[in-house]
XYZ file of C-alpha atoms in Angstrom:
707
model
C -70.951 -32.353 81.171
C -72.980 -30.317 78.127
C -76.060 -31.835 80.008
C -74.182 -30.571 83.808
C -73.517 -27.228 81.877
C -77.050 -26.473 80.627
C -78.377 -27.038 84.670
C -75.147 -24.762 85.822
C -77.077 -21.914 82.705
C -80.132 -22.112 84.030
C -79.350 -22.159 87.629
C -77.165 -19.233 87.069
C -79.719 -17.476 84.936
C -82.117 -17.545 87.860
C -80.335 -16.737 90.313
C -79.045 -13.253 88.546
C -82.985 -12.815 87.482
C -83.635 -12.608 91.517
C -80.881 -10.779 92.440
C -81.719 -8.024 89.833
C -84.710 -7.763 91.239
C -83.374 -7.364 94.367
C -81.064 -5.431 93.807
C -83.314 -2.650 92.941
C -84.627 0.873 94.939
C -87.489 0.067 97.322
C -89.612 2.557 95.081
C -88.686 0.443 92.066
C -88.756 -3.239 92.983
C -92.433 -5.126 92.661
C -93.853 -1.909 91.258
C -97.763 -2.906 91.080
C -97.078 -5.112 94.428
C -96.808 -1.590 96.141
C -99.781 -0.304 94.344
C -101.684 -2.197 96.471
C -99.852 -3.284 99.854
C -100.260 -1.766 102.794
C -97.897 -0.403 105.583
C -99.147 -3.318 107.782
C -99.661 -6.197 105.224
C -100.076 -6.872 101.763
C -104.282 -5.584 101.313
C -105.434 -2.128 102.335
C -107.265 -3.025 105.434
C -109.881 -0.128 103.900
C -111.247 0.982 100.848
C -110.976 -0.590 97.861
C -108.440 -2.469 95.792
C -109.583 -0.588 92.602
C -109.913 3.203 94.213
C -106.765 3.593 91.657
C -107.403 1.123 88.907
C -103.540 0.015 89.898
C -104.751 -3.412 90.859
C -105.923 -5.648 87.845
C -106.990 -8.820 89.145
C -109.849 -9.903 90.017
C -111.322 -9.781 93.628
C -110.029 -13.826 94.041
C -106.905 -13.125 93.225
C -107.008 -10.535 96.266
C -108.896 -12.875 98.800
C -105.806 -15.426 98.068
C -103.104 -12.912 99.252
C -105.194 -12.077 102.428
C -103.398 -14.594 104.504
C -100.016 -12.154 104.008
C -101.626 -9.233 105.785
C -99.407 -9.837 108.489
C -96.362 -9.824 106.919
C -93.475 -7.288 106.814
C -93.154 -5.313 103.204
C -89.178 -5.966 103.062
C -89.637 -10.038 104.038
C -92.584 -10.172 101.867
C -90.781 -8.494 99.378
C -87.708 -10.972 99.383
C -89.897 -14.347 99.828
C -92.115 -12.851 96.781
C -89.432 -12.877 94.995
C -88.383 -16.073 95.782
C -91.582 -17.618 95.402
C -91.919 -16.783 91.934
C -88.545 -17.816 91.058
C -90.242 -21.383 92.495
C -92.978 -21.306 90.331
C -90.997 -20.908 87.103
C -88.738 -23.892 88.148
C -91.660 -26.049 88.498
C -93.474 -24.893 85.552
C -90.178 -25.286 83.511
C -90.318 -28.864 85.074
C -93.852 -29.293 84.607
C -93.495 -28.002 80.671
C -90.438 -30.882 80.239
C -92.335 -33.416 81.708
C -95.798 -32.679 79.121
C -93.824 -32.663 75.662
C -95.446 -34.758 73.331
C -94.136 -38.163 73.136
C -92.480 -40.166 71.794
C -89.694 -38.217 73.449
C -85.894 -39.376 73.000
C -83.401 -40.058 75.998
C -81.391 -36.965 75.029
C -84.410 -34.447 74.770
C -85.557 -35.502 78.185
C -82.375 -34.779 79.434
C -81.869 -31.084 77.975
C -85.350 -30.585 78.005
C -85.416 -29.091 81.880
C -82.709 -27.073 81.815
C -83.728 -25.499 78.693
C -87.249 -24.436 79.516
C -86.648 -23.252 82.463
C -83.869 -20.624 80.713
C -85.954 -19.635 78.141
C -88.527 -19.292 81.111
C -86.136 -16.440 82.752
C -85.143 -15.278 80.150
C -88.574 -14.048 78.315
C -90.155 -10.703 79.344
C -93.155 -12.473 80.705
C -91.547 -14.006 83.117
C -89.051 -10.852 83.781
C -91.852 -8.675 83.954
C -93.544 -10.734 86.248
C -90.387 -10.630 88.883
C -90.168 -6.998 88.436
C -93.829 -6.180 88.754
C -94.499 -8.687 91.721
C -97.262 -10.195 89.524
C -98.967 -13.493 90.391
C -99.430 -14.392 86.038
C -96.973 -17.214 86.421
C -100.060 -19.170 88.928
C -102.962 -19.533 86.362
C -100.334 -20.683 83.986
C -99.022 -23.305 86.425
C -102.375 -24.056 87.047
C -103.527 -24.757 83.779
C -99.920 -26.926 82.366
C -100.832 -29.295 85.525
C -103.716 -30.752 83.881
C -101.416 -31.643 80.912
C -99.479 -34.630 82.909
C -100.453 -37.562 81.903
C -101.365 -39.344 85.708
C -103.666 -35.764 86.083
C -107.266 -36.837 86.239
C -110.419 -35.165 84.737
C -111.491 -34.157 88.075
C -108.410 -32.643 89.213
C -108.423 -30.908 85.630
C -111.730 -29.588 86.496
C -110.592 -27.737 89.500
C -107.120 -26.650 88.629
C -108.566 -25.095 85.487
C -111.347 -23.412 87.687
C -109.118 -21.969 89.939
C -107.108 -20.497 86.898
C -110.187 -18.745 85.568
C -111.128 -17.473 88.686
C -107.379 -15.666 88.801
C -108.066 -14.999 84.781
C -111.104 -15.290 83.815
C -109.929 -15.226 79.936
C -108.453 -18.838 80.757
C -112.243 -20.168 81.140
C -111.740 -20.684 76.867
C -110.025 -24.418 78.238
C -113.294 -25.693 80.129
C -114.522 -24.825 76.786
C -111.907 -27.478 74.973
C -112.762 -29.667 77.401
C -115.678 -29.814 76.716
C -115.406 -30.399 72.881
C -112.902 -33.306 73.186
C -115.873 -35.418 75.451
C -114.110 -34.344 78.897
C -117.377 -32.770 79.684
C -117.712 -33.505 83.314
C -114.075 -32.152 84.197
C -115.454 -29.017 82.026
C -118.773 -28.476 84.471
C -116.864 -28.807 87.009
C -114.154 -26.277 85.762
C -117.514 -23.759 85.616
C -118.925 -24.989 88.524
C -115.094 -24.587 90.384
C -115.243 -21.079 88.608
C -118.465 -20.163 90.044
C -117.831 -20.973 93.644
C -114.564 -18.964 93.586
C -116.499 -16.077 92.295
C -119.324 -16.224 95.031
C -116.434 -16.815 97.595
C -114.551 -13.304 96.966
C -118.199 -11.984 96.331
C -118.720 -12.678 99.995
C -115.763 -12.087 101.580
C -115.482 -8.577 99.265
C -118.948 -7.750 97.924
C -117.837 -4.153 96.998
C -114.576 -4.759 95.434
C -116.024 -7.235 93.560
C -119.358 -4.983 92.009
C -116.225 -3.037 91.031
C -114.646 -5.468 89.056
C -117.455 -7.237 87.760
C -120.166 -4.673 87.284
C -118.432 -1.401 86.617
C -115.178 -2.571 84.830
C -117.225 -5.850 83.497
C -114.819 -8.503 84.094
C -111.364 -6.168 84.435
C -112.197 -3.895 81.493
C -110.002 -0.567 82.079
C -108.370 -1.337 84.510
C -104.800 -0.624 84.811
C -102.391 1.276 81.876
C -104.730 2.417 78.992
C -106.385 -0.095 76.846
C -104.808 1.711 73.827
C -101.459 1.379 75.073
C -98.655 -0.861 73.870
C -98.241 -2.886 76.636
C -102.030 -4.503 75.978
C -101.361 -6.914 73.131
C -104.684 -7.557 72.464
C -106.793 -6.685 69.740
C -109.237 -4.940 71.426
C -105.843 -2.470 71.884
C -104.885 -2.804 68.411
C -107.768 -1.592 67.033
C -107.798 1.954 69.619
C -104.121 2.275 68.509
C -104.818 2.261 64.875
C -107.600 4.947 65.119
C -110.941 2.664 66.126
C -113.199 3.400 68.719
C -116.941 3.746 69.749
C -119.331 1.278 67.964
C -117.086 0.812 65.421
C -114.156 -0.722 67.010
C -116.480 -2.766 69.571
C -118.529 -4.374 66.661
C -114.759 -4.866 64.735
C -113.611 -6.709 67.752
C -116.231 -8.788 67.987
C -116.081 -10.490 64.755
C -112.177 -10.401 65.090
C -112.710 -12.202 68.347
C -115.325 -15.268 67.190
C -112.792 -15.908 64.298
C -110.109 -15.721 66.484
C -111.453 -17.808 68.972
C -113.624 -20.577 66.158
C -110.558 -21.132 64.376
C -108.064 -21.090 67.865
C -110.479 -23.358 69.850
C -110.726 -25.585 66.714
C -106.712 -26.396 66.051
C -106.171 -27.055 69.898
C -109.165 -29.353 69.845
C -107.518 -31.288 66.711
C -103.952 -30.973 68.914
C -105.429 -32.333 71.961
C -106.832 -35.152 70.149
C -103.514 -36.013 68.462
C -101.949 -36.552 71.844
C -100.176 -33.047 72.107
C -101.794 -31.543 75.083
C -98.989 -29.099 75.890
C -99.583 -27.029 72.157
C -103.169 -27.269 72.568
C -102.921 -25.508 75.853
C -100.077 -23.026 74.175
C -102.734 -22.606 71.404
C -105.766 -22.094 73.588
C -103.929 -19.531 76.109
C -102.953 -17.476 72.960
C -106.673 -17.031 71.665
C -107.378 -15.742 75.258
C -104.736 -13.758 75.035
C -106.266 -12.409 71.690
C -109.769 -11.686 72.304
C -109.264 -10.661 75.866
C -109.961 -6.891 76.514
C -106.311 -5.842 77.864
C -103.197 -8.498 77.844
C -100.161 -7.118 79.746
C -96.961 -8.406 79.130
C -96.523 -10.658 82.145
C -99.660 -12.539 80.921
C -98.093 -13.672 77.705
C -96.494 -16.583 78.585
C -98.523 -18.434 76.506
C -97.179 -17.547 73.585
C -93.716 -19.032 74.630
C -94.398 -22.378 75.032
C -95.797 -22.737 71.543
C -92.162 -23.707 70.748
C -93.293 -26.938 71.207
C -95.056 -27.129 68.379
C -93.404 -28.725 65.040
C -93.772 -27.176 62.119
C -91.789 -27.909 58.784
C -90.986 -30.654 56.177
C -87.214 -29.546 55.937
C -85.193 -30.653 58.777
C -83.700 -26.714 58.412
C -87.087 -25.709 58.639
C -87.491 -26.170 62.471
C -86.019 -24.040 63.991
C -87.503 -21.022 61.879
C -90.983 -20.929 64.530
C -89.168 -21.893 67.884
C -86.444 -19.305 67.553
C -88.927 -16.532 66.279
C -91.186 -16.946 68.753
C -88.348 -16.712 71.590
C -86.758 -14.064 69.981
C -90.593 -12.200 69.970
C -90.497 -13.244 73.910
C -87.176 -12.180 75.136
C -86.772 -9.207 73.037
C -88.062 -5.501 72.230
C -88.942 -4.447 69.392
C -86.228 -2.507 68.442
C -83.631 -5.425 68.835
C -86.179 -7.464 66.214
C -86.865 -5.094 63.617
C -84.939 -1.888 62.151
C -86.271 1.453 63.259
C -88.205 2.564 59.977
C -91.990 2.890 60.386
C -93.568 -0.052 58.749
C -92.116 -2.325 60.205
C -92.032 -0.415 63.703
C -95.934 -1.332 63.866
C -95.126 -5.276 63.543
C -92.280 -5.057 66.342
C -94.621 -3.148 68.531
C -97.287 -5.390 67.792
C -94.698 -8.938 67.549
C -96.082 -10.188 71.077
C -99.990 -10.213 69.615
C -98.928 -11.410 66.438
C -97.029 -14.274 67.182
C -100.220 -15.120 69.354
C -102.520 -14.827 66.270
C -99.709 -16.882 64.291
C -99.727 -19.755 67.304
C -103.501 -19.325 67.526
C -104.866 -19.876 63.738
C -102.137 -19.087 61.033
C -98.699 -21.795 61.807
C -99.596 -25.549 60.297
C -98.205 -27.539 63.129
C -97.485 -31.213 61.815
C -99.420 -33.741 63.714
C -97.904 -36.791 65.108
C -99.061 -39.282 62.296
C -97.573 -36.968 59.757
C -94.682 -39.294 58.155
C -92.837 -36.168 59.180
C -93.007 -35.873 61.889
C -89.671 -38.155 63.274
C -88.313 -37.940 60.157
C -87.686 -34.541 58.431
C -86.879 -34.306 54.814
C -82.403 -34.172 55.288
C -80.254 -31.197 54.587
C -77.912 -32.567 52.175
C -74.420 -32.395 53.606
C -70.694 -33.223 52.866
C -68.047 -34.825 55.330
C -65.556 -32.259 56.510
C -62.894 -31.824 53.855
C -59.507 -33.166 53.962
C -56.380 -30.356 54.868
C -52.982 -30.635 54.482
C -53.042 -31.079 58.433
C -54.193 -33.753 59.796
C -55.340 -31.728 62.441
C -57.521 -29.321 61.178
C -60.657 -29.366 60.985
C -60.603 -29.661 64.775
C -64.780 -29.842 64.536
C -64.861 -32.865 62.899
C -68.594 -33.796 63.982
C -70.346 -30.838 62.097
C -70.978 -31.697 58.560
C -70.891 -29.086 55.776
C -74.766 -28.144 54.745
C -74.845 -28.059 51.060
C -78.286 -26.948 50.721
C -79.737 -22.839 51.481
C -80.227 -21.975 54.766
C -84.283 -20.866 55.310
C -84.099 -17.187 54.697
C -86.667 -16.120 57.490
C -84.156 -17.590 60.033
C -81.316 -16.377 58.099
C -82.859 -12.384 58.268
C -83.739 -13.049 61.701
C -80.430 -14.181 62.882
C -78.591 -11.472 61.188
C -80.557 -8.973 62.318
C -79.999 -10.166 65.582
C -76.477 -10.220 65.464
C -76.404 -6.876 63.915
C -78.333 -5.667 67.076
C -76.260 -7.313 69.599
C -72.896 -5.703 67.444
C -74.409 -2.442 67.651
C -75.553 -2.798 71.300
C -71.701 -3.711 72.373
C -70.312 -1.406 70.188
C -72.087 1.608 71.601
C -71.832 0.104 75.386
C -67.593 0.080 74.746
C -65.215 2.174 77.037
C -65.945 5.912 75.105
C -63.746 7.878 77.951
C -62.293 10.672 75.833
C -59.043 11.169 77.845
C -57.629 7.490 76.699
C -59.377 7.383 73.304
C -57.131 11.071 72.830
C -54.263 9.277 74.580
C -54.770 6.149 72.296
C -55.411 8.526 68.788
C -51.352 9.945 70.249
C -49.941 6.621 70.426
C -51.238 5.284 66.903
C -49.782 8.782 65.246
C -46.980 8.678 66.900
C -46.148 5.037 65.166
C -47.446 6.162 61.937
C -45.049 8.503 62.197
C -42.087 6.302 62.779
C -43.374 4.071 60.159
C -43.438 7.129 57.752
C -47.188 6.373 57.002
C -48.835 8.843 59.153
C -50.721 10.484 56.053
C -53.834 11.200 57.516
C -53.268 14.981 57.825
C -52.312 15.651 54.313
C -55.325 13.284 52.316
C -57.762 15.285 54.050
C -56.849 18.014 53.170
C -57.366 17.430 49.670
C -60.120 15.845 49.980
C -62.072 18.694 52.322
C -60.537 21.647 49.261
C -62.332 19.533 45.848
C -65.556 19.334 46.229
C -66.938 16.555 44.338
C -64.284 14.292 46.026
C -65.279 15.038 49.078
C -68.982 14.996 47.926
C -68.564 11.211 46.354
C -66.323 9.799 49.579
C -69.233 11.139 52.202
C -71.663 9.417 49.827
C -69.511 6.417 49.756
C -68.868 6.384 53.223
C -72.278 6.742 54.456
C -74.098 4.628 52.060
C -72.258 2.844 49.334
C -69.970 1.085 51.875
C -73.112 -1.213 53.171
C -74.702 -2.340 49.666
C -71.633 -3.512 48.355
C -71.231 -6.864 51.147
C -75.266 -6.882 51.615
C -75.607 -7.323 48.074
C -72.583 -9.741 47.721
C -74.742 -12.197 50.572
C -77.809 -12.134 48.719
C -76.244 -13.191 45.407
C -74.504 -16.131 47.627
C -77.927 -17.064 49.114
C -79.518 -17.261 45.658
C -76.678 -18.735 43.186
C -74.148 -20.266 45.546
C -75.841 -21.806 48.558
C -72.724 -23.547 49.778
C -71.072 -21.195 49.054
C -72.794 -18.972 51.046
C -72.487 -21.081 54.588
C -68.447 -20.645 54.088
C -68.126 -17.216 53.367
C -70.372 -15.580 56.325
C -68.467 -17.641 59.066
C -65.232 -15.805 58.815
C -67.430 -12.580 58.605
C -68.967 -13.431 61.959
C -65.678 -14.248 62.965
C -64.392 -11.009 62.023
C -66.829 -8.788 63.865
C -66.555 -10.746 67.077
C -62.766 -9.776 67.084
C -63.462 -6.144 65.751
C -65.866 -6.196 68.954
C -63.142 -7.559 71.486
C -60.897 -4.436 69.554
C -63.579 -1.919 70.643
C -63.856 -2.567 74.485
C -60.092 -3.327 74.635
C -58.247 -0.179 72.878
C -60.759 2.770 72.487
C -59.559 5.080 69.473
C -60.196 8.854 68.762
C -60.370 9.089 64.922
C -58.725 11.992 63.555
C -61.492 13.832 62.866
C -62.462 14.008 67.031
C -58.565 14.750 67.778
C -58.723 18.295 67.481
C -55.363 18.898 65.404
C -56.726 20.458 62.516
C -58.845 17.195 60.337
C -62.060 18.314 58.640
C -64.806 15.896 59.821
C -66.208 15.817 55.685
C -68.913 13.584 56.700
C -70.657 15.263 59.601
C -69.113 18.740 59.801
C -67.128 20.545 62.402
C -67.311 18.759 66.450
C -67.131 21.553 69.624
C -64.548 19.487 71.367
C -65.251 21.665 74.428
C -68.716 19.845 74.550
C -67.711 16.269 76.114
C -70.317 14.154 73.703
C -69.625 16.588 71.101
C -72.897 17.772 70.282
C -75.776 15.155 69.261
C -73.391 13.020 67.411
C -71.670 10.539 70.004
C -75.717 10.068 70.892
C -76.250 7.845 67.585
C -72.943 5.374 68.434
C -69.733 5.377 70.099
C -67.446 7.373 68.361
C -64.072 5.597 69.702
C -65.156 2.085 68.135
C -62.277 3.131 65.568
C -59.864 0.072 66.067
C -60.046 -1.909 63.822
C -62.189 -0.254 61.355
C -64.488 -2.756 59.906
C -65.428 -0.593 56.792
C -62.235 -1.865 55.306
C -62.379 -5.280 57.363
C -66.424 -6.013 55.280
C -65.030 -4.896 52.316
C -61.494 -7.396 52.471
C -63.859 -10.032 52.860
C -65.721 -8.629 49.727
C -62.725 -9.216 47.792
C -61.349 -11.846 48.804
C -64.619 -13.835 48.271
C -65.238 -11.836 44.755
C -61.778 -13.083 43.893
C -62.962 -16.729 44.625
C -66.319 -16.590 42.780
C -66.125 -14.304 40.277
C -65.921 -16.024 36.459
C -64.058 -13.085 35.478
C -60.696 -11.287 35.559
C -61.840 -7.847 35.512
C -64.710 -8.824 38.305
C -62.087 -10.563 40.837
C -59.619 -7.149 40.272
C -62.523 -4.924 41.000
C -62.670 -7.134 43.714
C -59.227 -6.961 44.589
C -59.434 -2.831 44.330
C -62.548 -2.386 46.227
C -60.675 -2.853 49.982
C -58.071 -0.371 48.342
C -60.563 2.335 47.655
C -62.297 1.859 50.938
C -58.887 2.604 52.713
C -58.906 5.611 51.070
C -62.144 7.047 51.913
C -61.949 6.052 55.514
C -58.670 7.772 55.210
C -59.683 10.679 53.576
C -62.485 11.625 55.582
C -60.664 11.413 58.452
C -62.389 8.640 59.996
C -59.801 6.151 60.559
C -56.352 5.932 60.737
C -53.976 3.966 58.346
C -53.114 1.604 61.097
C -57.018 1.547 61.958
C -57.442 -0.226 57.935
C -54.688 -2.528 58.638
C -56.212 -3.632 61.738
C -59.166 -4.186 59.860
C -57.241 -6.586 57.038
C -55.628 -8.612 60.341
C -59.116 -9.342 61.885
C -60.238 -10.800 58.584
C -57.336 -12.821 57.582
C -58.179 -13.941 61.348
C -61.285 -14.971 60.517
C -60.741 -16.486 57.525
C -57.737 -18.355 59.256
C -60.263 -19.635 62.156
C -62.961 -20.238 59.901
C -60.358 -22.861 58.455
C -59.064 -23.968 62.036
C -62.741 -25.171 63.282
C -64.539 -25.733 59.878
C -61.830 -26.766 57.303
C -62.020 -26.365 53.843
C -63.931 -27.386 50.697
C -66.345 -23.906 50.903
C -65.873 -22.437 47.954
C -65.080 -25.154 46.015
C -68.268 -26.786 46.775
C -70.349 -26.146 43.489
C -66.980 -26.960 40.793
C -66.844 -30.259 42.870
C -70.909 -31.483 42.919
C -71.408 -30.102 39.748
C -68.969 -32.947 38.027
C -70.985 -35.372 41.046
C -74.125 -34.603 39.701
C -72.714 -35.225 35.684
C -71.798 -38.555 36.210
C -75.262 -39.984 37.289
C -74.683 -42.112 39.935
C -75.901 -45.799 40.422
C -77.014 -47.849 43.021
C -74.188 -48.220 45.920
C -71.742 -50.775 45.336
C -67.787 -51.574 45.061
C -68.089 -50.093 41.444
C -70.801 -47.720 41.192
C -70.909 -43.639 42.673
C -72.145 -43.476 45.938
C -75.085 -41.426 46.184
C -73.987 -39.659 49.729
C -73.722 -36.300 47.906
C -77.675 -36.274 48.779
C -77.456 -35.821 52.380
C -77.341 -40.178 53.311
C -76.115 -40.695 56.251
C -72.498 -42.548 55.299
C -70.838 -39.313 54.266
C -70.307 -37.517 51.222
C -67.496 -39.498 48.474
C -66.012 -38.227 45.412
C -66.630 -40.081 41.831
C -63.239 -41.694 40.873
C -61.936 -40.076 37.758
C -61.223 -41.957 34.732
C -58.679 -44.577 35.060
C -57.908 -43.980 39.010
C -57.575 -47.367 40.528
C -60.010 -48.729 43.751
C -60.650 -51.635 45.124
C -62.622 -53.468 41.728
C -59.625 -51.809 39.513
C -59.425 -49.001 36.859
C -62.939 -47.757 36.573
C -63.995 -44.800 33.759
C -66.955 -42.897 34.492
C -70.264 -43.779 32.144
C -70.368 -42.602 28.619
C -72.310 -40.068 27.126
C -75.348 -40.171 25.354
C -76.911 -43.707 24.418
C -74.073 -45.449 26.562
C -75.581 -43.399 29.628
C -79.045 -44.125 29.010
C -78.338 -47.750 28.942
C -75.905 -47.548 32.005
C -79.140 -46.036 34.213
C -81.487 -48.474 32.789
C -79.228 -51.192 33.878
C -78.976 -50.289 37.355
C -82.982 -49.735 37.817
C -83.056 -45.626 37.095
C -84.349 -44.093 34.079
C -82.921 -40.726 32.866
C -85.140 -37.923 33.543
C -83.350 -34.613 32.119
C -79.595 -34.085 30.741
C -79.062 -30.451 30.735
C -76.221 -28.015 31.587
C -75.763 -29.095 35.126
C -75.481 -32.870 34.276
C -77.885 -36.020 34.324
C -80.635 -35.529 36.995
C -81.644 -39.068 37.518
C -84.766 -40.845 39.158
């Protein structure tokens, strides 16, 4: 069933991408193709391909496409789109067949639909569809060479043709030479020379323009310092270098990247990871080329096949990082901060350099290739209901999650939240109608205190300033600080606590979409917006404020929801009564602030409490209990040093063995072997450890460490 769902997902994504291109107006579809298409066919019959600097391919690329000169423009667009889609599907199938072995049956089944889905979602493929480029063809030609049945002669021809379409791919011939396949390397060079000479004979003027005037395409297309050019040359131009100094530094950097990257590619090729070697070589080609446009960056995505990390929890960091960099734009990857903005703008280039020179991919001979260090887990905790938890196959990880992976997922999740909230329905009349409904209901319940309390805050200077600062700044510090503290000090509790927070946020997005609500400050009923100042209600957009976010996403209040989540977690984990009391008072204080600043109604606060309660309930139903109690329970398990597993010994399963997690028996508790008491402290404990073949290393505040 899961495999069928993956194939359906891949098919839906592929068809959606083709439909998205075909639905575009003719002047916005296949724009690069349109720049050199003629009235009677693909290529201009007269003139040069490079007259307008729009065509950036080699003369051989134009020569290959000449048989299409009789095709009509509209039918060519449809055929081009579906032809590109077919190439993407074939590339996904070839990539799935080229994974370094040994590959499990489960991996081999899901590899093809997963590869096709990632390709269709990637920015290079989407850019290729929209522009009408041919950049998938050279990638496919090279990847075909890593199939087990591809001979050396076939590999040489395929790489030579690919290099004729994209000259920087001649680096693959260098890799062939270095790994000892010198006949294939020589054949690749000869094939490239023959294809280039054929294009020169057929189109001498265009060939001279490309190879002589532009020196292999240098200067064609958009300006080299634009963000679209993700190469070292483009990066140096963007930071302000130019002239001989820039060319000298570019030469040095290109040589260093090429030497390091090609040596790594040779090492992984000899290790049997041919697809990874191809991805590294392609990343080197992107970095050292004068221009590397988005539709040419597919090599970076192929680097996800490399395995990184000794621990099992670290294996997803590199693939997720690459997929995000190749699928999302800059604003989704990093916040809009000047320093981070430079990283986001150059994310593809940085990913290519990391794949080529930095990331320590595992060798197939490494003992951690198929056996990473396991993550300590615990079995789902039992509850009073037999059907809870529903997802019993999911064990509870007890170790600290990978920080890089956690930060990436939090950032992307927050971007998705902001995007959905910003695109929720925001029709003014509907939102104000819902505001009237809320005020009517509050009047019936006698809780309509918003106007009275807002007037008090607006007339009290110090109170107004403090609430404005609390609403705009302080409120965000508490959840982030609490998450950071849990991550550092209570990793198991962190994993447990973030789940209801995510559920509550998703439920809030549903509320924003289904029930757009105008806050009190936008109702025009005399409320004072203490944080943003007066709003022009005659302007449908209320000035520039609504351009920042959807102002009608008020029900439920996530300010109250997040603060209530903080209060519950603090009340559970705080060791002191006064800290628990502050945690309970925090959501009440937040409720006062959102009402006093006229940003929410009292019912919005109740809605925020409802979604957080629902979040904890969903966490309990799906995953069970035990997250917040994990530390106390497992501290006890570490205090009584485990002996070798047996009918009278305590299990070592807490450290992540496959048998699950068991609780050490209490003193006097009856087991299958009779009454068992924990080992004695001091000398008795040491003797117990020696008789079981273990030695006591250290006994501190957290208990005895054994080895």
